[in-house]
Short mmCIF file of C-alpha atoms and ligand atoms in Angstrom, two decimals:
data_model
loop_
_atom_site.label_atom_id
_atom_site.label_comp_id
_atom_site.label_asym_id
_atom_site.label_seq_id
_atom_site.Cartn_x
_atom_site.Cartn_y
_atom_site.Cartn_z
CA UNK A 1 31.18 30.90 10.68
CA UNK A 2 30.69 32.51 14.07
CA UNK A 3 28.56 30.79 16.69
CA UNK A 4 26.68 33.98 16.97
CA UNK A 5 25.57 33.82 13.34
CA UNK A 6 24.19 30.29 13.73
CA UNK A 7 22.31 31.18 16.92
CA UNK A 8 20.92 34.30 15.30
CA UNK A 9 19.82 32.36 12.21
CA UNK A 10 17.90 29.68 14.10
CA UNK A 11 16.50 32.11 16.68
CA UNK A 12 15.26 34.47 13.98
CA UNK A 13 13.72 31.61 12.02
CA UNK A 14 11.82 30.46 15.12
CA UNK A 15 10.67 33.98 15.84
CA UNK A 16 9.20 34.25 12.34
CA UNK A 17 7.46 30.86 12.64
CA UNK A 18 6.22 31.75 16.12
CA UNK A 19 4.50 34.80 14.67
CA UNK A 20 2.20 32.50 12.65
CA UNK A 21 1.83 29.25 14.60
CA UNK A 22 3.63 29.33 17.95
CA UNK A 23 2.95 25.65 18.59
CA UNK A 24 5.10 24.70 15.61
CA UNK A 25 7.94 26.94 16.82
CA UNK A 26 7.63 25.37 20.27
CA UNK A 27 7.71 21.85 18.83
CA UNK A 28 10.84 22.67 16.82
CA UNK A 29 12.55 24.05 19.91
CA UNK A 30 11.39 21.06 21.97
CA UNK A 31 12.84 18.68 19.39
CA UNK A 32 16.26 20.27 19.80
CA UNK A 33 15.96 20.03 23.58
CA UNK A 34 14.94 16.35 23.40
CA UNK A 35 17.74 15.49 20.99
CA UNK A 36 20.23 17.27 23.21
CA UNK A 37 19.19 15.18 26.21
CA UNK A 38 18.96 11.70 24.72
CA UNK A 39 21.66 9.13 24.19
CA UNK A 40 20.82 8.53 20.56
CA UNK A 41 21.97 5.11 19.39
CA UNK A 42 19.64 4.69 16.42
CA UNK A 43 22.03 3.37 13.77
CA UNK A 44 20.28 5.18 10.91
CA UNK A 45 20.15 8.66 12.50
CA UNK A 46 22.65 11.47 12.77
CA UNK A 47 22.86 15.24 13.31
CA UNK A 48 23.24 17.33 10.14
CA UNK A 49 25.36 20.49 10.33
CA UNK A 50 23.76 23.92 10.88
CA UNK A 51 24.76 24.86 7.30
CA UNK A 52 22.98 21.78 5.94
CA UNK A 53 19.87 22.48 8.00
CA UNK A 54 19.78 26.14 7.07
CA UNK A 55 20.17 25.40 3.34
CA UNK A 56 16.75 23.70 3.45
CA UNK A 57 14.60 26.49 4.84
CA UNK A 58 14.15 28.80 1.85
CA UNK A 59 12.31 29.67 -1.36
CA UNK A 60 13.79 26.76 -3.33
CA UNK A 61 10.93 24.90 -1.69
CA UNK A 62 8.52 26.89 -3.89
CA UNK A 63 9.96 25.74 -7.20
CA UNK A 64 8.84 22.92 -9.47
CA UNK A 65 11.74 21.39 -11.38
CA UNK A 66 10.66 18.13 -13.01
CA UNK A 67 13.26 16.84 -15.44
CA UNK A 68 17.00 17.19 -14.94
CA UNK A 69 19.64 19.91 -15.13
CA UNK A 70 19.18 21.91 -18.33
CA UNK A 71 16.17 19.77 -19.43
CA UNK A 72 13.22 20.81 -17.29
CA UNK A 73 9.48 20.67 -17.77
CA UNK A 74 9.19 24.12 -16.12
CA UNK A 75 10.74 27.47 -16.90
CA UNK A 76 12.86 29.47 -14.50
CA UNK A 77 14.94 26.59 -13.10
CA UNK A 78 18.37 28.19 -13.53
CA UNK A 79 19.08 28.37 -9.80
CA UNK A 80 17.75 24.88 -9.19
CA UNK A 81 20.10 23.75 -11.97
CA UNK A 82 22.97 25.35 -10.07
CA UNK A 83 22.34 23.47 -6.81
CA UNK A 84 21.42 20.18 -8.46
CA UNK A 85 24.58 20.29 -10.60
CA UNK A 86 26.68 21.15 -7.55
CA UNK A 87 25.23 18.32 -5.47
CA UNK A 88 25.80 15.85 -8.32
CA UNK A 89 29.36 17.08 -8.86
CA UNK A 90 30.21 16.72 -5.16
CA UNK A 91 28.66 13.24 -5.14
CA UNK A 92 30.63 12.12 -8.21
CA UNK A 93 33.89 13.44 -6.79
CA UNK A 94 33.29 12.11 -3.30
CA UNK A 95 32.41 8.58 -4.40
CA UNK A 96 34.38 8.37 -7.65
CA UNK A 97 31.19 7.70 -9.62
CA UNK A 98 30.73 8.68 -13.25
CA UNK A 99 27.08 9.68 -12.75
CA UNK A 100 25.07 10.91 -9.75
CA UNK A 101 21.32 11.52 -9.56
CA UNK A 102 20.49 13.56 -6.47
CA UNK A 103 16.71 13.96 -6.75
CA UNK A 104 15.31 10.97 -4.81
CA UNK A 105 13.42 12.06 -1.72
CA UNK A 106 14.34 8.99 0.31
CA UNK A 107 16.03 5.60 0.17
CA UNK A 108 12.94 3.80 -1.09
CA UNK A 109 12.62 6.36 -3.87
CA UNK A 110 16.26 5.90 -4.81
CA UNK A 111 15.73 2.14 -4.95
CA UNK A 112 12.61 2.51 -7.09
CA UNK A 113 14.55 4.71 -9.52
CA UNK A 114 17.27 2.06 -9.67
CA UNK A 115 14.77 -0.77 -10.19
CA UNK A 116 13.11 1.16 -12.97
CA UNK A 117 16.46 1.91 -14.65
CA UNK A 118 17.49 -1.75 -14.51
CA UNK A 119 14.14 -3.00 -15.82
CA UNK A 120 14.14 -0.45 -18.62
CA UNK A 121 17.70 -1.36 -19.56
CA UNK A 122 17.49 -5.13 -19.25
CA UNK A 123 14.01 -6.38 -20.02
CA UNK A 124 13.55 -7.38 -23.62
CA UNK A 125 10.26 -5.77 -24.59
CA UNK A 126 9.55 -4.21 -27.99
CA UNK A 127 6.67 -2.26 -26.44
CA UNK A 128 8.98 -0.84 -23.79
CA UNK A 129 11.49 0.18 -26.46
CA UNK A 130 8.73 2.07 -28.28
CA UNK A 131 7.65 3.73 -25.07
CA UNK A 132 11.24 4.67 -24.29
CA UNK A 133 11.66 6.12 -27.76
CA UNK A 134 8.83 8.50 -26.87
CA UNK A 135 6.46 6.83 -29.34
CA UNK A 136 3.87 6.33 -26.64
CA UNK A 137 1.01 7.24 -28.96
CA UNK A 138 2.00 4.43 -31.33
CA UNK A 139 1.47 1.81 -28.63
CA UNK A 140 -1.67 -0.29 -29.00
CA UNK A 141 -3.64 -1.75 -26.09
CA UNK A 142 -1.94 -5.06 -26.86
CA UNK A 143 1.48 -3.36 -26.63
CA UNK A 144 0.63 -1.95 -23.21
CA UNK A 145 -0.58 -5.34 -22.07
CA UNK A 146 2.65 -6.95 -23.28
CA UNK A 147 4.71 -4.23 -21.62
CA UNK A 148 3.12 -4.84 -18.24
CA UNK A 149 3.46 -8.59 -18.60
CA UNK A 150 7.10 -8.38 -19.64
CA UNK A 151 8.08 -6.00 -16.86
CA UNK A 152 6.28 -7.95 -14.14
CA UNK A 153 7.67 -10.84 -12.12
CA UNK A 154 11.32 -10.22 -12.91
CA UNK A 155 13.67 -11.89 -10.43
CA UNK A 156 15.57 -10.29 -7.60
CA UNK A 157 17.97 -11.89 -5.12
CA UNK A 158 18.66 -9.90 -1.94
CA UNK A 159 19.71 -10.37 1.65
CA UNK A 160 17.00 -11.82 3.88
CA UNK A 161 15.27 -9.47 6.29
CA UNK A 162 16.20 -11.34 9.44
CA UNK A 163 19.86 -11.44 8.35
CA UNK A 164 19.80 -7.64 8.13
CA UNK A 165 18.50 -6.99 4.60
CA UNK A 166 16.07 -4.16 3.88
CA UNK A 167 12.34 -4.20 3.17
CA UNK A 168 12.84 -2.42 -0.15
CA UNK A 169 14.96 -5.28 -1.49
CA UNK A 170 11.95 -7.28 -2.63
CA UNK A 171 10.06 -8.02 0.58
CA UNK A 172 6.32 -8.33 0.58
CA UNK A 173 5.39 -5.50 2.97
CA UNK A 174 7.06 -3.20 0.41
CA UNK A 175 6.07 -2.48 -3.21
CA UNK A 176 9.29 -4.16 -4.37
CA UNK A 177 7.95 -7.47 -3.04
CA UNK A 178 4.85 -7.05 -5.17
CA UNK A 179 6.82 -6.08 -8.27
CA UNK A 180 9.50 -8.76 -8.17
CA UNK A 181 9.75 -12.49 -7.78
CA UNK A 182 12.18 -12.38 -4.88
CA UNK A 183 14.48 -14.87 -3.19
CA UNK A 184 16.85 -14.10 -0.41
CA UNK A 185 20.22 -15.21 0.83
CA UNK A 186 20.84 -15.41 4.57
CA UNK A 187 23.90 -15.70 6.75
CA UNK A 188 25.80 -18.69 8.07
CA UNK A 189 23.97 -19.88 11.22
CA UNK A 190 27.27 -20.60 12.99
CA UNK A 191 29.10 -17.33 12.27
CA UNK A 192 26.31 -14.92 11.35
CA UNK A 193 28.39 -13.91 8.32
CA UNK A 194 27.39 -13.86 4.65
CA UNK A 195 28.41 -17.17 3.09
CA UNK A 196 29.39 -16.17 -0.44
CA UNK A 197 29.32 -19.80 -1.65
CA UNK A 198 25.67 -19.98 -0.65
CA UNK A 199 24.93 -16.68 -2.40
CA UNK A 200 26.62 -18.10 -5.48
CA UNK A 201 24.54 -21.28 -5.28
CA UNK A 202 21.31 -19.29 -4.86
CA UNK A 203 22.21 -17.09 -7.83
CA UNK A 204 22.98 -20.07 -10.07
CA UNK A 205 19.74 -21.76 -9.15
CA UNK A 206 17.46 -18.69 -9.29
CA UNK A 207 19.14 -16.69 -12.09
CA UNK A 208 18.03 -13.24 -10.89
CA UNK A 209 17.85 -10.21 -13.12
CA UNK A 210 19.08 -8.16 -10.12
CA UNK A 211 21.45 -9.19 -7.33
CA UNK A 212 21.13 -6.75 -4.42
CA UNK A 213 23.68 -6.23 -1.65
CA UNK A 214 23.30 -3.84 1.25
CA UNK A 215 21.71 -4.00 4.65
CA UNK A 216 20.22 -2.11 7.55
CA UNK A 217 21.23 -4.46 10.36
CA UNK A 218 24.30 -6.50 9.32
CA UNK A 219 27.26 -5.47 11.46
CA UNK A 220 30.00 -6.48 9.05
CA UNK A 221 31.62 -5.43 5.78
CA UNK A 222 30.43 -6.98 2.52
CA UNK A 223 32.91 -8.04 -0.15
CA UNK A 224 31.44 -6.34 -3.20
CA UNK A 225 34.09 -7.74 -5.56
CA UNK A 226 32.92 -11.27 -4.82
CA UNK A 227 29.26 -10.23 -5.12
CA UNK A 228 29.95 -8.66 -8.52
CA UNK A 229 31.65 -11.86 -9.70
CA UNK A 230 28.56 -13.80 -8.66
CA UNK A 231 26.29 -11.35 -10.47
CA UNK A 232 28.43 -11.53 -13.61
CA UNK A 233 28.44 -15.32 -13.57
CA UNK A 234 24.65 -15.39 -13.94
CA UNK A 235 24.24 -12.24 -16.04
CA UNK A 236 22.58 -10.27 -13.20
CA UNK A 237 22.78 -6.54 -12.69
CA UNK A 238 24.56 -5.88 -9.40
CA UNK A 239 22.93 -3.21 -7.25
CA UNK A 240 24.20 -2.03 -3.87
CA UNK A 241 22.09 -0.10 -1.39
CA UNK A 242 24.74 1.62 0.75
CA UNK A 243 22.28 3.78 2.71
CA UNK A 244 23.61 2.71 6.08
CA UNK A 245 27.33 2.86 5.36
CA UNK A 246 27.60 5.63 2.75
CA UNK A 247 29.53 7.76 5.27
CA UNK A 248 32.07 4.97 5.69
CA UNK A 249 32.53 4.79 1.91
CA UNK A 250 32.76 8.60 1.67
CA UNK A 251 35.29 8.67 4.53
CA UNK A 252 37.41 5.91 2.87
CA UNK A 253 37.00 3.47 5.72
CA UNK A 254 35.50 1.02 3.24
CA UNK A 255 37.91 0.79 0.32
CA UNK A 256 38.98 -1.82 -2.26
CA UNK A 257 36.69 -4.85 -2.23
CA UNK A 258 34.49 -3.14 0.38
CA UNK A 259 33.79 0.03 -1.61
CA UNK A 260 30.65 -0.70 -3.65
CA UNK A 261 31.07 2.06 -6.23
CA UNK A 262 33.75 0.45 -8.45
CA UNK A 263 32.04 -2.96 -8.26
CA UNK A 264 28.30 -2.32 -8.62
CA UNK A 265 26.42 -1.43 -11.79
CA UNK A 266 24.28 0.88 -9.69
CA UNK A 267 24.47 2.17 -6.10
CA UNK A 268 21.69 3.76 -4.08
CA UNK A 269 21.86 5.54 -0.77
CA UNK A 270 20.17 7.85 1.62
CA UNK A 271 21.96 11.05 2.53
CA UNK A 272 20.99 11.39 6.18
CA UNK A 273 22.51 8.37 7.93
CA UNK A 274 26.27 7.97 8.36
CA UNK A 275 26.69 10.49 5.51
CA UNK A 276 25.26 13.18 7.87
CA UNK A 277 23.31 15.14 5.26
CA UNK A 278 19.64 16.15 4.90
CA UNK A 279 16.89 13.52 4.69
CA UNK A 280 16.96 12.26 1.13
CA UNK A 281 18.28 9.74 -1.38
CA UNK A 282 20.70 9.48 -4.25
CA UNK A 283 21.67 7.09 -7.08
CA UNK A 284 25.17 6.56 -8.49
CA UNK A 285 25.84 4.62 -11.69
CA UNK A 286 27.95 4.28 -14.79
CA UNK A 287 27.12 5.75 -18.21
CA UNK A 288 25.06 2.69 -19.28
CA UNK A 289 22.26 3.36 -16.80
CA UNK A 290 22.61 7.15 -16.50
CA UNK A 291 19.93 8.03 -19.02
CA UNK A 292 17.33 5.76 -17.42
CA UNK A 293 18.24 6.96 -13.92
CA UNK A 294 17.81 10.58 -15.02
CA UNK A 295 14.22 9.77 -16.00
CA UNK A 296 13.48 9.20 -12.30
CA UNK A 297 11.24 12.25 -12.21
CA UNK A 298 8.48 12.14 -13.41
CA UNK A 299 8.84 8.39 -14.16
CA UNK A 300 8.97 7.32 -10.51
CA UNK A 301 9.35 10.40 -8.34
CA UNK A 302 7.20 13.42 -7.59
CA UNK A 303 8.72 16.83 -8.24
CA UNK A 304 12.28 17.21 -6.95
CA UNK A 305 12.84 19.05 -3.68
CA UNK A 306 15.30 21.78 -4.70
CA UNK A 307 15.73 22.99 -1.12
CA UNK A 308 16.86 19.49 -0.11
CA UNK A 309 19.16 19.25 -3.13
CA UNK A 310 20.75 22.51 -1.94
CA UNK A 311 21.29 20.93 1.47
CA UNK A 312 22.68 17.78 -0.17
CA UNK A 313 25.23 19.95 -1.99
CA UNK A 314 26.28 21.51 1.32
CA UNK A 315 26.54 18.17 3.16
CA UNK A 316 28.42 16.50 0.31
CA UNK A 317 30.87 19.42 0.25
CA UNK A 318 31.38 18.84 3.98
CA UNK A 319 31.98 15.13 3.39
CA UNK A 320 34.74 15.98 0.90
CA UNK A 321 36.72 17.76 3.61
CA UNK A 322 39.64 15.84 5.16
CA UNK A 323 38.07 15.84 8.64
CA UNK A 324 35.17 13.70 7.37
CA UNK A 325 37.55 10.75 6.93
CA UNK A 326 38.55 11.13 10.57
CA UNK A 327 34.86 11.24 11.55
CA UNK A 328 34.10 8.09 9.56
CA UNK A 329 36.98 6.20 11.18
CA UNK A 330 35.82 7.31 14.64
CA UNK A 331 32.31 5.96 13.91
CA UNK A 332 33.81 2.48 13.43
CA UNK A 333 36.26 2.81 16.35
CA UNK A 334 33.33 3.77 18.57
CA UNK A 335 31.16 0.88 17.37
CA UNK A 336 34.01 -1.52 18.10
CA UNK A 337 34.56 0.00 21.56
CA UNK A 338 30.83 -0.35 22.26
CA UNK A 339 30.85 -3.96 21.05
CA UNK A 340 33.91 -4.80 23.14
CA UNK A 341 32.32 -3.20 26.22
CA UNK A 342 29.13 -5.22 25.75
CA UNK A 343 30.99 -8.48 25.11
CA UNK A 344 33.14 -8.01 28.23
CA UNK A 345 29.95 -7.65 30.25
CA UNK A 346 28.52 -10.86 28.82
CA UNK A 347 26.19 -9.67 26.05
CA UNK A 348 25.64 -11.82 22.96
CA UNK A 349 26.28 -9.96 19.71
CA UNK A 350 25.25 -11.16 16.27
CA UNK A 351 28.50 -12.12 14.45
CA UNK A 352 30.37 -11.56 17.73
CA UNK A 353 31.21 -7.91 17.01
CA UNK A 354 31.25 -5.30 14.29
CA UNK A 355 33.37 -3.78 11.58
CA UNK A 356 30.99 -1.02 10.60
CA UNK A 357 28.84 1.54 12.41
CA UNK A 358 26.37 -0.82 14.10
CA UNK A 359 26.09 -3.53 16.71
CA UNK A 360 23.23 -6.02 16.96
CA UNK A 361 22.62 -7.37 20.48
CA UNK A 362 20.74 -10.66 20.77
CA UNK A 363 18.76 -9.80 23.90
CA UNK A 364 17.39 -13.34 24.29
CA UNK A 365 20.61 -13.79 26.29
CA UNK A 366 19.02 -11.43 28.85
CA UNK A 367 15.72 -13.34 28.68
CA UNK A 368 14.01 -10.45 26.86
CA UNK A 369 12.37 -9.72 23.53
CA UNK A 370 13.60 -6.80 21.47
CA UNK A 371 10.43 -4.92 22.26
CA UNK A 372 10.86 -5.27 26.01
CA UNK A 373 14.52 -4.27 25.78
CA UNK A 374 13.80 -1.26 23.54
CA UNK A 375 11.20 0.13 25.95
CA UNK A 376 13.28 -0.50 29.08
CA UNK A 377 16.23 1.30 27.48
CA UNK A 378 13.97 4.16 26.42
CA UNK A 379 12.71 4.50 30.01
CA UNK A 380 16.37 4.92 30.95
CA UNK A 381 17.12 7.69 28.44
CA UNK A 382 18.75 5.43 25.84
CA UNK A 383 17.16 5.57 22.37
CA UNK A 384 17.63 2.43 20.24
CA UNK A 385 15.42 0.28 18.06
CA UNK A 386 14.45 -3.35 18.17
CA UNK A 387 15.46 -5.50 15.22
CA UNK A 388 15.20 -9.11 14.13
CA UNK A 389 18.21 -11.37 14.53
CA UNK A 390 18.90 -14.22 12.08
CA UNK A 391 16.25 -16.96 12.37
CA UNK A 392 14.45 -14.80 14.92
CA UNK A 393 11.89 -16.85 16.89
CA UNK A 394 10.00 -13.69 17.87
CA UNK A 395 9.33 -12.44 14.34
CA UNK A 396 9.66 -8.91 13.00
CA UNK A 397 7.32 -7.21 15.51
CA UNK A 398 8.62 -8.34 18.89
CA UNK A 399 12.07 -9.45 17.65
CA UNK A 400 15.00 -10.72 19.71
CA UNK A 401 17.46 -7.96 18.92
CA UNK A 402 18.44 -4.41 19.71
CA UNK A 403 20.28 -2.51 16.99
CA UNK A 404 22.61 0.25 18.11
CA UNK A 405 24.79 2.53 16.03
CA UNK A 406 27.40 5.20 16.60
CA UNK A 407 27.15 7.86 13.81
CA UNK A 408 25.13 10.31 15.93
CA UNK A 409 27.10 10.05 19.16
CA UNK A 410 30.33 10.28 17.16
CA UNK A 411 29.10 13.55 15.65
CA UNK A 412 28.65 14.84 19.20
CA UNK A 413 32.28 13.93 19.92
CA UNK A 414 31.89 10.94 22.25
CA UNK A 415 34.82 8.52 22.08
CA UNK A 416 35.96 5.08 23.28
CA UNK A 417 35.73 5.83 27.02
CA UNK A 418 32.14 7.05 26.65
CA UNK A 419 31.31 3.98 24.54
CA UNK A 420 32.48 1.76 27.37
CA UNK A 421 30.35 3.75 29.81
CA UNK A 422 27.40 3.40 27.38
CA UNK A 423 27.93 -0.37 27.26
CA UNK A 424 27.77 -0.41 31.06
CA UNK A 425 24.48 1.52 31.06
CA UNK A 426 22.92 -0.74 28.41
CA UNK A 427 24.06 -3.87 30.24
CA UNK A 428 22.72 -2.53 33.56
CA UNK A 429 19.27 -1.91 32.09
CA UNK A 430 19.06 -5.19 30.19
CA UNK A 431 20.31 -7.31 33.07
CA UNK A 432 17.88 -5.69 35.50
CA UNK A 433 14.81 -5.93 33.29
CA UNK A 434 12.60 -9.00 33.50
CA UNK A 435 9.73 -10.11 31.26
CA UNK A 436 6.28 -9.10 32.48
CA UNK A 437 2.89 -10.75 32.18
CA UNK A 438 -0.31 -9.80 30.43
CA UNK A 439 -3.65 -9.04 32.18
CA UNK A 440 -4.43 -12.77 32.31
CA UNK A 441 -1.09 -13.55 33.95
CA UNK A 442 0.27 -15.17 30.79
CA UNK A 443 3.86 -14.37 29.71
CA UNK A 444 3.97 -11.25 27.55
CA UNK A 445 6.42 -10.39 24.77
CA UNK A 446 5.81 -6.69 25.31
CA UNK A 447 5.45 -6.14 29.06
CA UNK A 448 8.51 -5.90 31.25
CA UNK A 449 9.50 -5.01 34.78
CA UNK A 450 12.26 -2.53 35.53
CA UNK A 451 12.73 -0.86 38.87
CA UNK A 452 12.03 2.87 38.21
CA UNK A 453 14.97 3.74 40.47
CA UNK A 454 17.31 1.87 38.10
CA UNK A 455 15.81 3.61 35.06
CA UNK A 456 16.17 6.97 36.77
CA UNK A 457 19.74 6.37 37.84
CA UNK A 458 20.77 5.17 34.35
CA UNK A 459 18.95 8.13 32.78
CA UNK A 460 20.91 10.49 35.01
CA UNK A 461 24.20 8.80 34.14
CA UNK A 462 23.35 8.95 30.44
CA UNK A 463 22.66 12.69 30.73
CA UNK A 464 25.96 13.19 32.60
CA UNK A 465 27.78 11.32 29.87
CA UNK A 466 26.45 13.79 27.30
CA UNK A 467 27.14 16.98 29.27
CA UNK A 468 30.72 17.48 28.01
CA UNK A 469 29.53 16.95 24.42
CA UNK A 470 26.82 19.53 23.76
CA UNK A 471 24.72 19.02 20.63
CA UNK A 472 24.86 22.00 18.26
CA UNK A 473 27.07 24.00 20.65
CA UNK A 474 26.87 26.89 18.19
CA UNK A 475 23.10 27.14 18.56
CA UNK A 476 21.68 28.91 21.57
CA UNK A 477 17.91 29.43 21.34
CA UNK A 478 17.58 31.13 24.71
N1 DSN B 1 14.64 3.15 8.42
C1 DSN B 1 16.03 2.91 8.12
C2 DSN B 1 16.73 2.23 9.22
O1 DSN B 1 16.43 2.54 10.36
O2 DSN B 1 17.59 1.41 8.99
C3 DSN B 1 16.21 2.15 6.87
O3 DSN B 1 15.15 2.34 6.03
#
């Protein structure tokens, strides 16, 4: 594809939008400019390819397609069938899964589909069986009451939030925490690592219906073979949410015991993080759960987004190319170079390093909260997000951690030398920031003091670091 074609495509699209609402066209162009200028270290973000982005902006957006391929509730879905089938085929081949469901709009949606499929498969409820057999009209009020009672309060065991687990794994601010009776397993306070013996103990004591593995802020690999053995020993369904590290599975950096697909009964993911696709979700499973998973829409989801499924097909095709494996390995090499650079400069890292795409800095070593550190880094042109650390004394709002990840900068082409330079910039900002005080002079967890000259100098260095690695070099909007 020539660079010219990509520039023409995006320029023309903006021109058309500008003809109706110029402020939207301007905001789209400004977003590209902002992304080009910032040192993006948000572990869950990336840059999708021009082909992936362009596959989303079209008339597939106009089509309703509830149901699944070949079994729709609307007529005229033959082209939607084509892209949905292609996306599912690429997903199955890429991950070695027997079934792929590519409709979820996001990670939470994918998890809800998985929860529903597991409940529907596992919970003993005659009323549910009737409902599943499409005999809904035969259900009495008492049946419906029993169905709700039997589905409610099932048990889930997942990784605790402050150890890096995710809200959607049964935590109260999320619907999953209201649906399930949840317990969590943490990490070893000395090493920061998952202690599988403790997970085993918790599973034996709690006897969950679902054991969940997966994380959004744990900087290490998880041994899914051991987790499956634990699930089997208590008769739990083993679910893995690989949203953060799906790209590392796709790129065969995580193989054997660390590849969730052969070990889990069901795997969920987003498609836009390390996998570098469009915003969206996906579910992979074996034949036992496939039928329930395929009921995701309209059971759990609103109408599928065919334009996003088209983009998923494009991105998954890209991830099947040999160069994606090289990309995935470079994500981890970069994270390790960043971790090494921070450690050499005296930073404290949760677990002492990383073997995936993310690094979690405990900024209490710099005398800061996560919120202070996040804002000071942002002032200096470095985009990160604050995150709890295990047993965080500052809670989930202020936190004591900064989470950084390398998928996006690796897409731009930055390598080990630039990661070391990035570590220097982060360390400079954090070591020169001090906690501030509130209006009454009391210590504040949000206010901070950073010399604007330092922020400006770091911002300039960050911009210089990016100059040799233009974002979307094929796209010129001028
Ligand atoms: N919001 C994503 C993240 O940043 O990790 C996960 O939901």
